[in-house]
Each structure stands twice: as structure tokens, then as C-alpha cells.
Coordinates of C-alpha atoms and ligand atoms in Angstrom, one line a residue:
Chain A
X1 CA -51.2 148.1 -236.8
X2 CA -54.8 149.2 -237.9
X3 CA -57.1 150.8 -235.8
X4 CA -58.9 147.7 -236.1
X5 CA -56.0 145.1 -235.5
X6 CA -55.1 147.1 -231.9
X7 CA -59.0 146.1 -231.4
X8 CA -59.1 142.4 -232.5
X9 CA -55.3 141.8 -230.4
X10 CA -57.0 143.5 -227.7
X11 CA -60.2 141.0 -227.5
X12 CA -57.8 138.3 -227.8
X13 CA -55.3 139.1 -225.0
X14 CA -58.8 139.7 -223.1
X15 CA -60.3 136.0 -224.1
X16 CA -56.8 134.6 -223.5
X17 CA -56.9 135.5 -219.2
X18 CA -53.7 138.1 -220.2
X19 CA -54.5 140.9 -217.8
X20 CA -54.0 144.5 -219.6
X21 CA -51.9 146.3 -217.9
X22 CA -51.6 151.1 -218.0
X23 CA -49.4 151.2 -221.3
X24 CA -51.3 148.7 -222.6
X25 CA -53.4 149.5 -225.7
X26 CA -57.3 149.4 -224.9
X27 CA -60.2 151.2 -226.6
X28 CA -61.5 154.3 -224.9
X29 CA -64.3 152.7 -223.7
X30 CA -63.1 150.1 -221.6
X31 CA -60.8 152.9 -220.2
X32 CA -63.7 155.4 -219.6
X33 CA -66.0 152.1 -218.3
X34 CA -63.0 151.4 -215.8
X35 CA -62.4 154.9 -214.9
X36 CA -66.3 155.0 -213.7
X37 CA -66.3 151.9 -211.7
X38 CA -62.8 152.2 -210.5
X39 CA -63.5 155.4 -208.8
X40 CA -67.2 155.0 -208.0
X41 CA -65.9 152.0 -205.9
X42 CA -63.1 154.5 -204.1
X43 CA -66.0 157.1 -203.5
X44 CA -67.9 154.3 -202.1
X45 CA -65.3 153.0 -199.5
X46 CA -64.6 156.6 -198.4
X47 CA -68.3 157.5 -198.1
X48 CA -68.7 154.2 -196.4
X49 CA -67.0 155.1 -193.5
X50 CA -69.4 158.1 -192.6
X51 CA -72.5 155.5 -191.2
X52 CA -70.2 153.6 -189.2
X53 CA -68.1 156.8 -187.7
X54 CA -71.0 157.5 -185.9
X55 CA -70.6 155.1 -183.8
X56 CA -67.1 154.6 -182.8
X57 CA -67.3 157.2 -180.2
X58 CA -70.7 155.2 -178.9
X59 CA -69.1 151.9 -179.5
X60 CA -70.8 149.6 -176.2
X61 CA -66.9 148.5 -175.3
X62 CA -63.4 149.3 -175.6
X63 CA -63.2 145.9 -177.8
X64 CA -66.3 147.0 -180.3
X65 CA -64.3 150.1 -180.7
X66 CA -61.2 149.0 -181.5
X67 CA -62.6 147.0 -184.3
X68 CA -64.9 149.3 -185.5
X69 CA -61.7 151.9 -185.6
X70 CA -59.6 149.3 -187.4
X71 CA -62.7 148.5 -189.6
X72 CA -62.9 152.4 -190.8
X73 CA -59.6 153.1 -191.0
X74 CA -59.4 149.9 -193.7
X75 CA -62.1 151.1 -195.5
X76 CA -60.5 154.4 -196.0
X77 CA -57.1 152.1 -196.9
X78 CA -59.3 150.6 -199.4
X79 CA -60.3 153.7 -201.2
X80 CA -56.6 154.8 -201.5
X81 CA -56.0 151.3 -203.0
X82 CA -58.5 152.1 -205.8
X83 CA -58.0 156.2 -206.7
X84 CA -54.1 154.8 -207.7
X85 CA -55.8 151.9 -209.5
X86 CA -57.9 154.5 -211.1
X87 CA -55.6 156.7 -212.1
X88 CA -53.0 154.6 -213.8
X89 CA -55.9 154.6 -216.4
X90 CA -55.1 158.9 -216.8
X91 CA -57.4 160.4 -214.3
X92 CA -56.2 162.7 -211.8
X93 CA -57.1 162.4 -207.6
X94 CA -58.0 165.5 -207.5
X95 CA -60.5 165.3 -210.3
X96 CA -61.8 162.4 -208.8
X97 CA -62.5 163.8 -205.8
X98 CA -64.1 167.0 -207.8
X99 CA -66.7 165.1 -209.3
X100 CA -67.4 162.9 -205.9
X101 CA -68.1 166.4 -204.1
X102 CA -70.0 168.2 -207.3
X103 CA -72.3 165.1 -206.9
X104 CA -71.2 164.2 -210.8
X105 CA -69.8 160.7 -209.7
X106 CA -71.8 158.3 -207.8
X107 CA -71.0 156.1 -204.7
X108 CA -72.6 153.1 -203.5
X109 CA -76.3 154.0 -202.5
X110 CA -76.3 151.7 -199.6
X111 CA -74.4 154.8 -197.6
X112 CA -76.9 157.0 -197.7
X113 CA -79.4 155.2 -195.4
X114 CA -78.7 156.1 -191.7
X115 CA -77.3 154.0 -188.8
X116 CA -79.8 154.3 -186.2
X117 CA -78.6 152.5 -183.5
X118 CA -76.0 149.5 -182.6
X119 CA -77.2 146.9 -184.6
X120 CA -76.6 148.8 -187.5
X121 CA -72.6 148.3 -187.1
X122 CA -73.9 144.6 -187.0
X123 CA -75.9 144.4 -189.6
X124 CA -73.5 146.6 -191.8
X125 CA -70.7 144.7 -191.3
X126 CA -72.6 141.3 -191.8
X127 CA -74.9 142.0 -195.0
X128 CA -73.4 145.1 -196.5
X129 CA -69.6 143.7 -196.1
X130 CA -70.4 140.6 -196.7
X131 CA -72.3 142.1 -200.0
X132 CA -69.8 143.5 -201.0
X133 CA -67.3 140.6 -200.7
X134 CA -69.9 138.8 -203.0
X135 CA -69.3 141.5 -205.6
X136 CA -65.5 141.9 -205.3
X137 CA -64.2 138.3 -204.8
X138 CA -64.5 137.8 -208.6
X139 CA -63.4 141.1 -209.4
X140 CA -59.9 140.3 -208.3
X141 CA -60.3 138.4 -211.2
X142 CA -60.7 141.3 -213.4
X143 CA -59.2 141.7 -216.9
X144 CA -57.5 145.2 -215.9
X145 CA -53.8 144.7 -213.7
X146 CA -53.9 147.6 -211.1
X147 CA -57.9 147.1 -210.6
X148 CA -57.5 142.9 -210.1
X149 CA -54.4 143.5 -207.8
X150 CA -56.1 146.5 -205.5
X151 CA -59.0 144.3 -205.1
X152 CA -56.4 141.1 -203.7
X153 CA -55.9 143.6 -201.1
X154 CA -58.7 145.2 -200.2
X155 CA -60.6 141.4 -200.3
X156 CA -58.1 139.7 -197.9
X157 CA -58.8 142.8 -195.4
X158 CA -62.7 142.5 -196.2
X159 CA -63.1 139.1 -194.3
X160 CA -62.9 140.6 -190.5
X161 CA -65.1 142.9 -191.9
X162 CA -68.1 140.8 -192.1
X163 CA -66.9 138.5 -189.1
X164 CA -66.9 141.4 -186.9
X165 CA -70.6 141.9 -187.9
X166 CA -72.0 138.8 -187.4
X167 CA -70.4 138.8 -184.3
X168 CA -72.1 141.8 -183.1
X169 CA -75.5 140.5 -184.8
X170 CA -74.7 137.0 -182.6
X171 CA -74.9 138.7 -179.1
X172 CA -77.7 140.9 -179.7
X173 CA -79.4 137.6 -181.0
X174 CA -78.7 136.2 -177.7
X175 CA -78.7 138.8 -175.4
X176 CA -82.3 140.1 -173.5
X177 CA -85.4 140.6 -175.8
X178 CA -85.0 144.2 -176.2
X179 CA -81.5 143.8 -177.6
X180 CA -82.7 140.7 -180.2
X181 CA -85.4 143.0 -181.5
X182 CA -82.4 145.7 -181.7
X183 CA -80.8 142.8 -184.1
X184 CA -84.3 141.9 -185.8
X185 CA -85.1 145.4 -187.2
X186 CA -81.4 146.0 -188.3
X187 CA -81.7 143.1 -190.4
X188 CA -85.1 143.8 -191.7
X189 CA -84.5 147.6 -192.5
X190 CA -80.9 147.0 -194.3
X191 CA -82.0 143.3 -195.9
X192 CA -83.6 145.2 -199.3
X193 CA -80.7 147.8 -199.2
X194 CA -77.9 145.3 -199.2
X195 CA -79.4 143.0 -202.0
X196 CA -79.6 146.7 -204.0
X197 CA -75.8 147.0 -203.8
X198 CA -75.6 144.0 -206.5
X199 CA -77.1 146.5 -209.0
X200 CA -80.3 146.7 -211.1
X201 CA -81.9 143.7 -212.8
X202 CA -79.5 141.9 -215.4
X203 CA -82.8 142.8 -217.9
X204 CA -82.5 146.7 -217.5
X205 CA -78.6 146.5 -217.1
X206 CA -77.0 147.8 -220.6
X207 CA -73.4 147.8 -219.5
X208 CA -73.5 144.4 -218.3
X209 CA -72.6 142.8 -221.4
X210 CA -70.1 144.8 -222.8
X211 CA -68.5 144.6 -219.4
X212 CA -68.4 140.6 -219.5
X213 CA -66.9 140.4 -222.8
X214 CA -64.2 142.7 -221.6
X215 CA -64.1 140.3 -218.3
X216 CA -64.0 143.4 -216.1
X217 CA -67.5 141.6 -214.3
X218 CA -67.6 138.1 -214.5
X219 CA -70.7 137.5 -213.5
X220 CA -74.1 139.0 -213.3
X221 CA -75.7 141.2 -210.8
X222 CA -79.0 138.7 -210.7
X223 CA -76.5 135.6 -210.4
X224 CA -74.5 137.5 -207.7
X225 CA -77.8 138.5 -205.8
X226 CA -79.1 135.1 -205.7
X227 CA -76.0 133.3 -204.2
X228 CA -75.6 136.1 -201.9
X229 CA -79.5 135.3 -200.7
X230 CA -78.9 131.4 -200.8
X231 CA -75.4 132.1 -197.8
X232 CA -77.2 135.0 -196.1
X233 CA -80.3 133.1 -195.8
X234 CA -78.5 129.8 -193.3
X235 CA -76.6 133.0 -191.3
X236 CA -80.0 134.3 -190.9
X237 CA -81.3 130.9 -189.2
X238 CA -78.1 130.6 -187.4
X239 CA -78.7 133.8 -185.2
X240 CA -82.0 132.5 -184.7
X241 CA -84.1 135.8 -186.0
X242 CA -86.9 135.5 -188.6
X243 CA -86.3 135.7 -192.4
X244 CA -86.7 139.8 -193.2
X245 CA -88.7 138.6 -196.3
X246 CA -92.0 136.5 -196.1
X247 CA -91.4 135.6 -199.3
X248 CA -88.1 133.8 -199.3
X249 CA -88.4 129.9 -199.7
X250 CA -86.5 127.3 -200.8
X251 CA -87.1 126.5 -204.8
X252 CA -86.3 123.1 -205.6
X253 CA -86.9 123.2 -209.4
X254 CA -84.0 126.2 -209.4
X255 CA -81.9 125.2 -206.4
X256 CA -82.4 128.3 -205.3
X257 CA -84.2 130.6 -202.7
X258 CA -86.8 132.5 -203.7
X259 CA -87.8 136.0 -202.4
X260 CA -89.3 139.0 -203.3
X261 CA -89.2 141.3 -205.9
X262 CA -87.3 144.7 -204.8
X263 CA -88.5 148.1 -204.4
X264 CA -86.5 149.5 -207.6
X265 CA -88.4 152.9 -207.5
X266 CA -86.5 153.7 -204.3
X267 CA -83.2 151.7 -205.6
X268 CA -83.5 154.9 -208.5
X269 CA -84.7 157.5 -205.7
X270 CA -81.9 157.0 -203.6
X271 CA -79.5 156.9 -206.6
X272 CA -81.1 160.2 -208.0
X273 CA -80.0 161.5 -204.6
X274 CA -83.7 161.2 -202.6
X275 CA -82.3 158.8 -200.0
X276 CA -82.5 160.1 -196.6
X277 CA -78.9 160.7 -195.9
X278 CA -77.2 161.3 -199.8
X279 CA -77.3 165.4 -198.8
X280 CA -75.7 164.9 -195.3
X281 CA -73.2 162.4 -196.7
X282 CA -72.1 164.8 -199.5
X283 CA -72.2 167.5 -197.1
X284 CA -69.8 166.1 -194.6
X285 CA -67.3 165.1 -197.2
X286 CA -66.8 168.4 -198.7
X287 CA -66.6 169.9 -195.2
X288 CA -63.5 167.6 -194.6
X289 CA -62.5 168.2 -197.3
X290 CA -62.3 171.9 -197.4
X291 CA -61.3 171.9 -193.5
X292 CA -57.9 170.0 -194.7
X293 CA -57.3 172.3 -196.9
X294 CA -54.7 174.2 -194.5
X295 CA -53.2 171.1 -193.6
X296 CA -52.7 170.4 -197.5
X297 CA -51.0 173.7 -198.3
X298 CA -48.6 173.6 -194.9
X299 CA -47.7 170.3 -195.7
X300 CA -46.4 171.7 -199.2
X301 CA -45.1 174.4 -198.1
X302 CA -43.2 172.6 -196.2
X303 CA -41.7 170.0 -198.6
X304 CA -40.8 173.0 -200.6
X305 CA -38.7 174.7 -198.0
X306 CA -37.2 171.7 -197.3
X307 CA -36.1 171.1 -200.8
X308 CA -35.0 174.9 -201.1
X309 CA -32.6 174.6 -197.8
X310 CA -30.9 171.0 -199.5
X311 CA -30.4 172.8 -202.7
X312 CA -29.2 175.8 -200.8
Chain B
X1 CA -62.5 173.5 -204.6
X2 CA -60.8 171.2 -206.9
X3 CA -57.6 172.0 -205.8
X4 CA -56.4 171.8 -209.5
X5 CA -51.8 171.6 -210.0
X6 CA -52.0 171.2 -206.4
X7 CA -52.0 168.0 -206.0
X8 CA -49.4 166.3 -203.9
X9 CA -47.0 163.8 -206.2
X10 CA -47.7 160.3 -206.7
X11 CA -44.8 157.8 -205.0
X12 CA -44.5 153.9 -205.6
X13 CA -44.0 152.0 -202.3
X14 CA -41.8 149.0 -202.2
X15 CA -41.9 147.0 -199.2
X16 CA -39.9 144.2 -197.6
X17 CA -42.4 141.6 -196.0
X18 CA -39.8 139.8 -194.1
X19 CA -35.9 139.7 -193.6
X20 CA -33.9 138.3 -196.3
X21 CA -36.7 139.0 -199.0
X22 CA -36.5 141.9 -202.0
X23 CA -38.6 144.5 -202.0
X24 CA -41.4 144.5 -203.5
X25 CA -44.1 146.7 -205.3
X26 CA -47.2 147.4 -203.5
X27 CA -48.5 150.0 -204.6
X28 CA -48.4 154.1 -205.3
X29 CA -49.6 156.9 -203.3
X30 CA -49.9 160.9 -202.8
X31 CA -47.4 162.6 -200.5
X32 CA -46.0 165.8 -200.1
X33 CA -42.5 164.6 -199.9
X34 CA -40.4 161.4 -198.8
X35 CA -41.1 161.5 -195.1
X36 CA -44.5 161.8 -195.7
X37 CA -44.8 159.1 -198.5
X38 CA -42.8 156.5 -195.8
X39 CA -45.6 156.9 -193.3
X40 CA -48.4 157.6 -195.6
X41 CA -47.1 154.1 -197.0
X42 CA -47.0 152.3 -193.3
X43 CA -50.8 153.4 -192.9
X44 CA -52.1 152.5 -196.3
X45 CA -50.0 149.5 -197.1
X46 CA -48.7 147.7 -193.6
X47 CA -51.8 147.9 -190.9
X48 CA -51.0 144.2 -190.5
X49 CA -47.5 143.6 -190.6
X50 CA -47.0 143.6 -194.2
X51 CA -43.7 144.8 -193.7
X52 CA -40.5 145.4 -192.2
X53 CA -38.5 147.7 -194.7
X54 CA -40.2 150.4 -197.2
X55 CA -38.7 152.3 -200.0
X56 CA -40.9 154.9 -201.7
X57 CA -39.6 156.4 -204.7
X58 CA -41.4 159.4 -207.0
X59 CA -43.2 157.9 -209.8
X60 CA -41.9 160.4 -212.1
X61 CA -38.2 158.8 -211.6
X62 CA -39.5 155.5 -212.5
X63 CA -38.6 154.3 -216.3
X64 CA -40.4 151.7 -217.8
X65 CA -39.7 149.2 -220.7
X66 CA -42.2 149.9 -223.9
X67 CA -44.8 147.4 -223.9
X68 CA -45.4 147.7 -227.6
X69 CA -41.7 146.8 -227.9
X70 CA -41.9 144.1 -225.5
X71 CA -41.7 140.9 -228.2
X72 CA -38.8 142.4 -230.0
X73 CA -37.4 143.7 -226.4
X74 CA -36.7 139.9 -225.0
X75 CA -36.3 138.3 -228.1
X76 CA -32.8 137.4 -227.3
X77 CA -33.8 135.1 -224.9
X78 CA -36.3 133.3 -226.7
X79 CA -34.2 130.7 -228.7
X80 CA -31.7 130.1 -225.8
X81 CA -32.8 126.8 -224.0
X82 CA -29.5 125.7 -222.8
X83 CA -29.2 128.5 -220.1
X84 CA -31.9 125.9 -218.2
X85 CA -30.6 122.9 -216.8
X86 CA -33.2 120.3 -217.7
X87 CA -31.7 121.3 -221.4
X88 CA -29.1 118.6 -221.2
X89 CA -29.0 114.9 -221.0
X90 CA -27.1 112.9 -218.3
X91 CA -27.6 109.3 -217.0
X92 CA -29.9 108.5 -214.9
X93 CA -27.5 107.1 -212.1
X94 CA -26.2 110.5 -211.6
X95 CA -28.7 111.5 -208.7
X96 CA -27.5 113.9 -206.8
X97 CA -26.6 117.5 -210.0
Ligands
FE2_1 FE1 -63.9 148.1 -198.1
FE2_2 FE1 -65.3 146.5 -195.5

């Protein structure tokens, strides 16, 4: 086959629903499109679990912090899940994890915004979880075998995620006034942050097409925004706070709420690496990083004495 | 810092959900050896029960049929409909075959 033919069966498996699978053919830029948002969505569950590990050792009961541990520990099984996806497509773990600590690949900017009390772990779990079930339910949809079947996974574990959240957010809603304006300014200070996570606007968003023909997104960032505002906005009124945004009302004509336009000079800031915790967050995982670095060498050096004394 | 050659080996992990199943493939991950892989695998791939049996084997064992062969590959049972059963015609009084 041509050069062109691989191209055209390629389009067609992808138009047909057949997923492609690691000794598939596929043009290099789908792989190196994959490769990027494979792995910028492992750095993202492994730098995810920085905000909330600062409070498991703060957690308010021995209940909160057995979730919150189980919580982490999935989001660090979730990253795992997605460096193998990523590197069936020829990318090694270890160069992965050299650009996430040079700062060459990008995570998820919502982590680098601080947790600065309680609420947060509600809030988080609620609106940044639940953001980022939004995003991921379709992508276990995805044209690309090892990336559709990690995210079956990791979106089956997702849903105590977010329950766990709004659970926390429900008893501070409840509890004395200090503790409901505790849940209050969570949810106004991480509202703008977690509608961010959907990406920029579909208008300034180049890859966006090229990635729905090649049904690795199915659907936009402004579609997945808006639906994510239209289910957060009831959960809102259910907790009884007030909505984070003056602006958000109910659209008729559209079907639709309505809200403000975001801040997309600090969306960029942060991404540029301006937000107020991207140098601590980088920081702390090259420290564990290089501080498991004996542990990594023993535990080959051990294997390989093993396997010398069974040879022996 | 990049650790480059290092790099522990990649394993696949087969697990057995429940008695009397196969195992099956869920999924690969880095271990220094066998041991390791086992409960590297019970961590990443069973925090909920998942499983009762796991197998891990080194990827580099594993050998796979070539895709771009594939059609050609199971051509031989492409044209043979009478190895189903609904392939052959019997009365309809016969109820219970
Ligand atoms: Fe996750
Ligand atoms: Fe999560």
C-alpha cells in the first residue's frame, strides 16, 4: 500500500467506530497528538494528588481520611493506567517523567492553585472531579484501544471521587455559619478554575478539529463547559450556597445557563507557569523523585542478584 | 535525572476476577522483577476486589499475531458456516437440540 492508501484505510477504520490498536498503522500525528494528551493526562493525575496530600494528615476524622487516602492513592493508580497507555504508542516512562520534571510537558493547570483549607478537599473532589468526569466519560470512547480502555478504568473509580466531595461540601453547607462560609469561598475561588480545565475557547482551539475527525475528542471544550455548568449549577442550589457567578441565568432561547466570560489571561499565566503553586508543585515532584532514587537502584540490584543465584 | 536504560521492565498483568473465570488482561506495568510486578499489580489493578488470582508475565515474552497479516491470518475460517449450529435445518418439533 501507498503512503496515501495506509492514510485513506486509516480514516475509514476511524469513521467506521474500529478502535486502532499499537501495531496498528496511524500517521505520526495522531501518534505524537496522543503521546501529548496521553501523558499530559498521567502528569496531571500524579500532580493531582499534591493539593489534596496536604490534607490527609489534617483530615477533620478518621472517616475523611480514609477516603481522602483511598482518593490519592486512585489518582496515583490512574496515572499508572495512562504512562502504559502512553507508551504502547513508543514513548518510554522514563522520558515521560523527564519532560514532566524539566517543565517540557504540561499537567492540568487546575493543580497549581493551593488548597487552603478543608473545603478545598470538598470543592476539589466535587467541581474539579466531577470536571474531569465531564471530560473523560466520552473519552472512553476514544478512537485509540489502550487510551479508551485506561480511561473505562480510571472513570468507574472517578465516581466516589466526586461523591466524596459533595459530601464534604453538604456538611459544611449545613454545619455552623463559619463552616458554610468555609464551603462558600471554596466554591467561589475554584468555580473559574474548574470551568478552565475544559480548555480554551473552541474559537482559539487549533487542535480541536483535527482531533474530532480522528475521534480522539468527541466533543468540544465549549460544549463540555456548558453541560458541565448546566449539572453543577442544580448541585449548587442543592447545598443551598449562592451561585459563584452573578452572571449565570437560565437562557431559554439556548436551553442553557448563561455565565460569564472567563479570565483567559490568567487561564495562559498559570499555563505559562505564573500560577501561584506551578514552582512548588514541580519542585516537590522532582524531590520524590530524586529521593526514590535509592530505592530504585536497590530494588534492581536486587532482582539481579536474584537472577544471578537461580542461574548459578 | 532521567534515569535513562534504567528503567525497570514493563510486565502485563492478567487477573482472575472470580473463581471459575480465565484470566484476563488488565493491563501492563513497571517492576523490577516478578515479586514486585505481583504486588505492584494488586495496588494498581485490584484496590477493589478486581481479583482473586494474578499472573504477570514480561512483556518482552509476549508474541503477537501481525496485524497487517491479520485478513489473510483467519481467512480459513471465513467461509466455514457449518462449524455454527444455526447452519443446519431441523423441524421445528424438535425443541429441546
Ligand atoms: Fe483521576
Ligand atoms: Fe479523581
Amino acid at each position: 500500500m501507498t503512503q496515501v492508501s495506509f492514510e485513506a484505510s486509516f480514516q475509514k477504520k476511524i469513521d467506521e467506530e474500529i478502535m486502532i490498536e499499537p501495531q496498528d498503522y496511524m500517521p505520526d500525528e495522531y501518534r505524537k497528538t496522543l503521546i501529548r494528551q496521553i501523558s499530559q493526562h498521567a502528569h496531571s493525575e500524579i500532580v493531582g494528588m499534591l493539593p489534596e496530600a496536604n490534607w490527609i494528615t489534617r483530615a477533620p476524622s478518621l472517616r475523611r481520611k480514609a477516603v481522602l487516602l483511598a482518593k490519592v492513592q486512585d489518582e496515583g493508580g490512574h496515572g499508572l493506567y495512562l504512562y502504559s497507555a502512553a507508551e504502547t504508542l513508543g514513548i518510554t516512562r522514563d522520558q515521560m517523567l523527564h519532560q514532566l520534571h524539566t517543565g517540557a510537558a504540561k499537567y492540568s493547570s487546575i493543580f497549581n492553585y493551593p488548597t487552603i483549607t478543608w473545603a478545598d478537599m470538598g470543592a476539589i473532589g466535587w467541581l474539579v472531579d466531577g470536571a474531569a468526569i465531564m471530560n473523560q466519560v466520552p473519552l472512553c470512547r476514544t478512537s485509540y484501544g489502550p487510551y479508551a480502555r485506561a480511561m473505562v478504568r480510571v472513570c468507574k473509580e472517578e465516581s466516589f471521587h466526586q461523591r466524596q466531595g459533595y459530601e464534604i461540601m453538604l456538611s459544611l453547607a449545613k454545619g455552623t455559619p463559619v463552616q458554610k462560609q468555609m464551603a462558600q469561598d471554596a466554591l467561589n475561588r475554584w468555580w473559574a478554575p474548574a470551568l478552565m480545565m475544559f480548555g480554551p475557547l473552541d474559537a482559539v482551539s487549533p487542535n480541536t478539529a483535527k482531533s474530532m475527525e480522528w475521534r480522539i475528542k468527541r466533543f468540544t471544550n465549549d460544549e463540555l463547559r456548558q453541560r458541565f455548568i448546566d449539572v453543577t449549577v442544580e448541585q449548587i442550589r442543592i447545598l443551598g450556597l449562592e451561585l459563584p457567578d452573578a452572571n449565570i441565568k437560565w437562557n431559554e432561547e439556548r436551553g442553557h445557563y448563561d455565565s460569564s466570560e472567563l479570565n483567559w489571561d490568567e487561564f495562559w499565566n498559570v499555563v505559562k507557569g505564573n500560577g501561584p503553586c506551578n514552582k512548588e508543585r514541580l519542585a516537590t515532584r522532582v524531590k520524590a523523585w530524586e529521593d526514590g532514587a535509592w530505592v530504585r537502584e536497590a530494588a534492581s540490584a536486587y532482582a539481579e542478584k536474584r537472577k544471578t543465584k537461580k542461574a548459578a | 535525572m532521567s534515569n535513562e536504560n534504567k528503567e525497570w521492565p514493563l510486565w502485563e498483568v492478567f487477573i482472575r476476577s472470580k473463581a471459575g473465570l480465565d484470566h484476563k488482561h488488565a493491563g501492563s506495568l513497571h517492576a523490577a522483577d516478578a515479586q514486585m510486578a505481583i504486588e505492584n499489580a494488586r495496588d494498581v489493578y485490584t484496590r477493589r476486589m478486581e481479583g482473586i488470582s494474578i499472573w504477570v508475565v514480561e512483556s518482552k515474552h509476549i508474541h503477537a499475531s501481525n496485524p497487517e497479516e491479520a485478513a489473510a491470518f483467519f481467512d480459513p475460517a471465513q467461509d466455514k458456516i457449518y462449524r455454527h449450529p444455526t447452519f443446519y435445518n431441523l423441524p421445528d418439533e424438535l425443541k429441546h437440540m
